Coordinates of C-alpha atoms in Angstrom, one line a residue:
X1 CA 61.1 -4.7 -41.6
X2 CA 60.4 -2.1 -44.3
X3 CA 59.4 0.8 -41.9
X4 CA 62.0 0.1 -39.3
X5 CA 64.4 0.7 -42.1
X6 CA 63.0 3.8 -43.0
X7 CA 63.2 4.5 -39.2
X8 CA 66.4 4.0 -39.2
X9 CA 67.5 5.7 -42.2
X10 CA 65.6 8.9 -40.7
X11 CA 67.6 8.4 -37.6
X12 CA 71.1 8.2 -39.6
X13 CA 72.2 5.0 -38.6
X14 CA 74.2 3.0 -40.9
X15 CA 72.9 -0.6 -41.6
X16 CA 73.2 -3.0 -44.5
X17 CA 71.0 -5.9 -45.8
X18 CA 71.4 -9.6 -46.2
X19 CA 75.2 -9.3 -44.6
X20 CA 77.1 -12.3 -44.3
X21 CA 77.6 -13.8 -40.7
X22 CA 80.1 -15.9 -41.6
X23 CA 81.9 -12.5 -41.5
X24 CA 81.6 -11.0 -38.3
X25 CA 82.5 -14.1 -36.1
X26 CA 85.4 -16.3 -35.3
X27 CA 83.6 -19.2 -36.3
X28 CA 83.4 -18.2 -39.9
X29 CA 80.2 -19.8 -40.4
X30 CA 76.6 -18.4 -40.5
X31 CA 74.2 -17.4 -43.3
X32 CA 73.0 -13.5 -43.9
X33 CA 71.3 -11.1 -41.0
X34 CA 68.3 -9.6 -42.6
X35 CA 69.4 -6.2 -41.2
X36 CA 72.8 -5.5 -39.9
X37 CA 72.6 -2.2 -37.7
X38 CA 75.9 -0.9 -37.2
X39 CA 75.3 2.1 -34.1
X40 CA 77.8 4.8 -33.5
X41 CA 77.3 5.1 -29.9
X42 CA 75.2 4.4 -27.2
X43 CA 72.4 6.8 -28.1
X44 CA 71.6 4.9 -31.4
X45 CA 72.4 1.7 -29.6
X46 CA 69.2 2.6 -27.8
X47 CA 67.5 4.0 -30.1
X48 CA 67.9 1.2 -32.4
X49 CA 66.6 -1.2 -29.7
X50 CA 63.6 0.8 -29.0
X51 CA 62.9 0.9 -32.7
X52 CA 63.2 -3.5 -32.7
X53 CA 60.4 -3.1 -30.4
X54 CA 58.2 -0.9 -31.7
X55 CA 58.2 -2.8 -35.1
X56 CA 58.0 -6.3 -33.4
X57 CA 61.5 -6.9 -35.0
X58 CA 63.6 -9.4 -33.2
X59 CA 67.4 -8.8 -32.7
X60 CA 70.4 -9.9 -31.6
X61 CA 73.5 -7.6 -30.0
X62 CA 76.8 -9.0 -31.5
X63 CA 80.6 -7.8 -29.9
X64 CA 83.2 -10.0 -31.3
X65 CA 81.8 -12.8 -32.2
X66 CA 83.9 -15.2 -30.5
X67 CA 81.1 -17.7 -28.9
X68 CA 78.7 -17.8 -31.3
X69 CA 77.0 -20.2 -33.6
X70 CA 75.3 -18.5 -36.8
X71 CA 73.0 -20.3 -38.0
X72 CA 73.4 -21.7 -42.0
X73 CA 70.2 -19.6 -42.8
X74 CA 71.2 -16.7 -40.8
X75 CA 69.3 -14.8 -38.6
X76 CA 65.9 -13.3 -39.8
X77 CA 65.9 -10.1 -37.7
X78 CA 68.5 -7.3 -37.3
X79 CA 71.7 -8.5 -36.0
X80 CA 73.3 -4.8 -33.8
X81 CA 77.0 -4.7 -34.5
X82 CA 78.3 -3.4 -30.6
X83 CA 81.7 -3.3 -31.9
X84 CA 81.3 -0.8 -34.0
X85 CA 80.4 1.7 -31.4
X86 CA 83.0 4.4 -31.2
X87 CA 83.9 3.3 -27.8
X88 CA 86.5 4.6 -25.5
X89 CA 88.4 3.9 -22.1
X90 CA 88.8 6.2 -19.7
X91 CA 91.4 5.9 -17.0
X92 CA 90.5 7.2 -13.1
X93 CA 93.7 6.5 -11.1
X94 CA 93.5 2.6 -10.8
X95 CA 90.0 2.6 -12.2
X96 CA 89.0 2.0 -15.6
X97 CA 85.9 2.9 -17.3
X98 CA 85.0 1.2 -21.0
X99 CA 81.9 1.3 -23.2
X100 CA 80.4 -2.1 -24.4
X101 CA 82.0 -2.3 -27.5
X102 CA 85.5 -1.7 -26.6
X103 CA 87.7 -4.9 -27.3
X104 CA 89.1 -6.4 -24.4
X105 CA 92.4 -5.9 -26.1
X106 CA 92.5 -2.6 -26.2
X107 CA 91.5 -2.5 -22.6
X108 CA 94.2 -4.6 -21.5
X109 CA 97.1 -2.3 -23.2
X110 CA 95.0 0.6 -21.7
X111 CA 95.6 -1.1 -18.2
X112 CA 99.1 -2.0 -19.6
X113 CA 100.1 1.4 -20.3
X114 CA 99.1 2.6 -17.2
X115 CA 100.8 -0.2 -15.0
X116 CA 97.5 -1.3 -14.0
X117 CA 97.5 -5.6 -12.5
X118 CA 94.5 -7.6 -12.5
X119 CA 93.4 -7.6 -16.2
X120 CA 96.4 -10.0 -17.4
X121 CA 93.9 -13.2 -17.5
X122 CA 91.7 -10.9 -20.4
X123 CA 94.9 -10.8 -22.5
X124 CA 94.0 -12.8 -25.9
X125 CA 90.9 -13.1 -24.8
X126 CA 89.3 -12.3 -28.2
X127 CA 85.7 -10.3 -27.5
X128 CA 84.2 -7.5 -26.0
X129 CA 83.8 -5.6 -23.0
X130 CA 79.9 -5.7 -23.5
X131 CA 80.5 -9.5 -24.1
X132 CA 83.0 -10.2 -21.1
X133 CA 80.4 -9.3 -18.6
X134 CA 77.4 -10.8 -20.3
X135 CA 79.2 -13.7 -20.3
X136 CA 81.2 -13.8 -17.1
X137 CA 84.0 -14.1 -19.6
X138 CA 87.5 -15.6 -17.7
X139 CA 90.6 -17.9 -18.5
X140 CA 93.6 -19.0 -16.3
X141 CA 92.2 -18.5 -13.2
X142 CA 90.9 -14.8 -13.0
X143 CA 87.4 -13.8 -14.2
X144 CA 85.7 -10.2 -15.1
X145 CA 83.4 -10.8 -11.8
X146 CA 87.1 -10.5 -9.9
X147 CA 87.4 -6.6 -11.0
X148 CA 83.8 -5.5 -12.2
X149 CA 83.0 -2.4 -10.0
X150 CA 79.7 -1.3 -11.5
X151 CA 78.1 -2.2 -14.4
X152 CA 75.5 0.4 -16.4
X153 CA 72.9 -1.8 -18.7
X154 CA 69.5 -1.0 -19.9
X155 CA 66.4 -3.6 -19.3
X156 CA 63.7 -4.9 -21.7
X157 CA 62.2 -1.8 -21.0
X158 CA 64.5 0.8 -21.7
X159 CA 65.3 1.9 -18.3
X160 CA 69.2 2.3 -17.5
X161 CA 70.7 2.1 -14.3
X162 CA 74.2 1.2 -12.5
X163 CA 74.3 -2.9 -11.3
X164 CA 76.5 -2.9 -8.3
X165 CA 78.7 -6.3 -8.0
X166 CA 76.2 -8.2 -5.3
X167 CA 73.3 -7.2 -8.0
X168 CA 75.1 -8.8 -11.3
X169 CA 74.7 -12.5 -10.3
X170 CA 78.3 -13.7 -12.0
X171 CA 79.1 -17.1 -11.8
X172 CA 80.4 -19.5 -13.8
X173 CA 80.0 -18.1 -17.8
X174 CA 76.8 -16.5 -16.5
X175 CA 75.0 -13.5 -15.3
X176 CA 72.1 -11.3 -14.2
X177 CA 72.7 -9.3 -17.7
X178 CA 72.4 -12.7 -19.9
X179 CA 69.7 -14.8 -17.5
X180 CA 67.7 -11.8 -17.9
X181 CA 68.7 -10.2 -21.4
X182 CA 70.2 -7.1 -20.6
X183 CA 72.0 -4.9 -22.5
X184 CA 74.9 -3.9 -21.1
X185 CA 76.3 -0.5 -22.0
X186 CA 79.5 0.8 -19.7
X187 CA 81.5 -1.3 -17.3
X188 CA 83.9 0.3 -14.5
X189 CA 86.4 -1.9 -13.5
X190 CA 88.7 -1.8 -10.5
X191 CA 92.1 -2.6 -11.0
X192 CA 95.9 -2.3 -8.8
X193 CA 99.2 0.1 -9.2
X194 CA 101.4 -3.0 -10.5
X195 CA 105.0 -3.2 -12.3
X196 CA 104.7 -2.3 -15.8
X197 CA 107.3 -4.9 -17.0
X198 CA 105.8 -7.5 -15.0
X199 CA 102.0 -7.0 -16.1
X200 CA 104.0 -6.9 -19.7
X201 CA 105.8 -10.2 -18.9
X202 CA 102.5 -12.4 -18.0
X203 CA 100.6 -11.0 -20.9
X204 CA 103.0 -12.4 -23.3
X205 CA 103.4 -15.4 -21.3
X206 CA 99.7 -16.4 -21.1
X207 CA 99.6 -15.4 -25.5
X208 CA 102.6 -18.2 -25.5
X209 CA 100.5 -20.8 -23.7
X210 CA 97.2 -19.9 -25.3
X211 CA 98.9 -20.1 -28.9
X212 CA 100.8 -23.5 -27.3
X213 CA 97.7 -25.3 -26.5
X214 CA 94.4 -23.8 -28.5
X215 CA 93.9 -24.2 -32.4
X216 CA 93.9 -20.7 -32.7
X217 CA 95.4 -21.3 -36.6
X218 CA 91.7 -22.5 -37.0
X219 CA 88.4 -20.7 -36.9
X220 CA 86.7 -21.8 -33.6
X221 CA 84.0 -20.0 -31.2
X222 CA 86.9 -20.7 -28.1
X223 CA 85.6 -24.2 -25.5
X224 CA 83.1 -25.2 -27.1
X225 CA 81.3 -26.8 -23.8
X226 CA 81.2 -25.6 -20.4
X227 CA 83.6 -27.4 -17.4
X228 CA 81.9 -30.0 -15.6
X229 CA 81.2 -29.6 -12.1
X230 CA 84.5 -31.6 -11.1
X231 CA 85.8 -32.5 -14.4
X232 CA 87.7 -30.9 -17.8
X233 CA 85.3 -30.9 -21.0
X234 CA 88.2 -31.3 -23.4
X235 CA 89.9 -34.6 -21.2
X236 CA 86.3 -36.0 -21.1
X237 CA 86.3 -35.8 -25.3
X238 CA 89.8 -37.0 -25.0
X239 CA 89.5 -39.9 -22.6
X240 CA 86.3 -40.6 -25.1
X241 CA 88.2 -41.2 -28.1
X242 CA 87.1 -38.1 -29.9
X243 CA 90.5 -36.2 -31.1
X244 CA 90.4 -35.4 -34.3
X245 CA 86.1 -36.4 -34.6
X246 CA 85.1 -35.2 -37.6
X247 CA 82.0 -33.8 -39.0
X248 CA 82.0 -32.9 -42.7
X249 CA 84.3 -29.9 -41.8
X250 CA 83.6 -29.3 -38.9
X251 CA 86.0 -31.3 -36.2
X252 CA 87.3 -31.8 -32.7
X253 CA 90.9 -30.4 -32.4
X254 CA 93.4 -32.1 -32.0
X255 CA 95.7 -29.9 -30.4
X256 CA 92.6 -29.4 -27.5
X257 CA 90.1 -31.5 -27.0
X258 CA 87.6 -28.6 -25.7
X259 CA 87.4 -26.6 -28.9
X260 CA 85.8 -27.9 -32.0
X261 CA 87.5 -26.2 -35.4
X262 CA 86.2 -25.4 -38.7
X263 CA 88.4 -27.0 -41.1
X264 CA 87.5 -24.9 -43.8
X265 CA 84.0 -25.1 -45.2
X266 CA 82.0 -26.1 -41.8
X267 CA 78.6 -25.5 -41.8
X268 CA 76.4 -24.8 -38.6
X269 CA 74.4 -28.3 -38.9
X270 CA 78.0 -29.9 -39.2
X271 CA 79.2 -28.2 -35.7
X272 CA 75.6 -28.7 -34.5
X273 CA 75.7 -32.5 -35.5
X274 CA 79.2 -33.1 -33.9
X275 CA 78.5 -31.4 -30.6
X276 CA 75.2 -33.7 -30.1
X277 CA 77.3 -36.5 -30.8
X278 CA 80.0 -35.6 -28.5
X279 CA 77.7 -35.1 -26.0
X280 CA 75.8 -38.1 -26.1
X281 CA 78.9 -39.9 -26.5
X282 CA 80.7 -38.7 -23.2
X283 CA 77.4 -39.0 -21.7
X284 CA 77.4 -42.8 -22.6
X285 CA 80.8 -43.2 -21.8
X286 CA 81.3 -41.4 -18.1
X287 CA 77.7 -40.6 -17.1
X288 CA 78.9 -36.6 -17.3
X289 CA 76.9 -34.6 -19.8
X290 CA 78.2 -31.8 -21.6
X291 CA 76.4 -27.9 -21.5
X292 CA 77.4 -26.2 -24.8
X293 CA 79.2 -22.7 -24.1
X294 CA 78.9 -22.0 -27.9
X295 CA 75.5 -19.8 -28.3
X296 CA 73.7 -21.2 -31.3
X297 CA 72.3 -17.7 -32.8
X298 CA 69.1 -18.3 -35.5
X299 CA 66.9 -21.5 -36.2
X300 CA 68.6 -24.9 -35.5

């Protein structure tokens, strides 16, 4: 750890020690990451990761934070900040082009600006581009594999090349990238000519529904469990007597059964505890057992 902070310190890129977790996801929860590498752009992004290597350092690529579990003693290893690449979106007639660490915010009021449709369902989404396609990252109906054109990601061996759709293996809240820990870098993404004031009018109307139906007045990670084949996760906790479970602070919503909330002071063993007893209790109850969606980052 010692020489790959003089490495990187050589190399110019910023990184601080011990830095709280808790602070850099939406969870609020996690213990310090023995090195937190903050890249610039892609260059250090790879760079850093080639350094990881060399030094047998293990690390972790963060966006947003927004489906992630820290763990309460953090991560030992060197947690690399995507988000605060200096990212940008480029427009190419109804094609957009976006590094990994640009927030799928800002690309939707890029595709907004430009009266661009098919990015409305990303709209309060609350993560990265980097993270969207690792992730297979979709709500109301539309998904990132429905617009993903190519997608430029580097393998365990440093080598980086464009994934054409048929190559990324996107299903449901999975993909090539994650199944076999790529990194992604750039995604083009193919979008339509639309009406400005309509691509306007169902962005604010999925923010109403989304602030109607999730806890987002609470620190969460988003569902917390992955949809049954043929069922809703958050109707089985329901329909199991779980709204409002609690867990020292850590709880089942009860404005939305999918998402569990940290009240406050949750730790990661309380969340931990509450999904294995969810679990095992819908499990009991219907026979269906729930897949966590949450990734639980450090030792558990």
């Amino acid at each position: 750890m010692e020489q790959l902070k003089q490495l990187l310190t050589a190399a110019g890129i910023a990184y601080k020690e011990n830095e709280p977790l808790a602070a850099h996801c939406t969870f609020k929860i996690g213990g310090p990451a023995r090195l937190f590498v903050q890249p610039t752009d892609r260059a250090q992004l790879c760079r850093v990761v080639a350094l990881c290597k060399a030094q047998g350092v293990r690390y972790y690529l963060l966006g947003n934070g927004s489906n992630i579990l820290f763990a309460d003693e953090g991560y030992n290893g060197a947690v690399l900040d995507v988000s605060s690449m200096q990212d940008a979106v480029e427009v190419h007639g109804t094609q957009l082009t976006a590094g990994a660490g640009v927030r799928l915010s800002a690309l939707c009021k890029t595709a907004l600006e430009h009266g661009l449709t098919g990015l409305e369902f990303a709209y309060g989404i609350p993560g990265t581009v980097g993270g969207a396609v690792y992730m297979n990252a979709g709500a109301y109906g539309g998904e990132m594999k429905d617009i993903l054109l190519s997608v430029t990601a580097m393998d365990k061996d440093g080598n980086i090349r464009e994934y054409e759709p048929h190559e990324m293996g996107l299903g449901y809240r999975s993909s090539r990238f994650a199944k076999e820990g790529l990194i992604v870098l750039e995604a083009e993404i193919q979008l339509r000519k639309g009406n400005q004031g309509e691509i306007e009018a169902s962005m604010k109307d999925l923010a109403a529904r989304r602030r109607q139906k999730q806890p987002l007045e609470y620190p969460s990670a988003g569902s917390t469990f992955k949809r049954p084949e043929g069922y809703f996760a958050g109707k089985l906790i329901m329909d199991a007597g779980l709204r409002g479970y609690l867990v020292g602070e850590a709880q089942v919503s009860e404005k939305h059964c999918g998402f569990v909330i940290n009240r406050g002071n949750a730790t990661a063993a309380d969340v931990r505890t509450l999904m294995q007893n969810v679990a095992d209790i819908v499990e009991e109850k219907f026979g269906v057992r729930l897949e966590p969606e949450v990734k639980m980052i450090g030792e558990f």
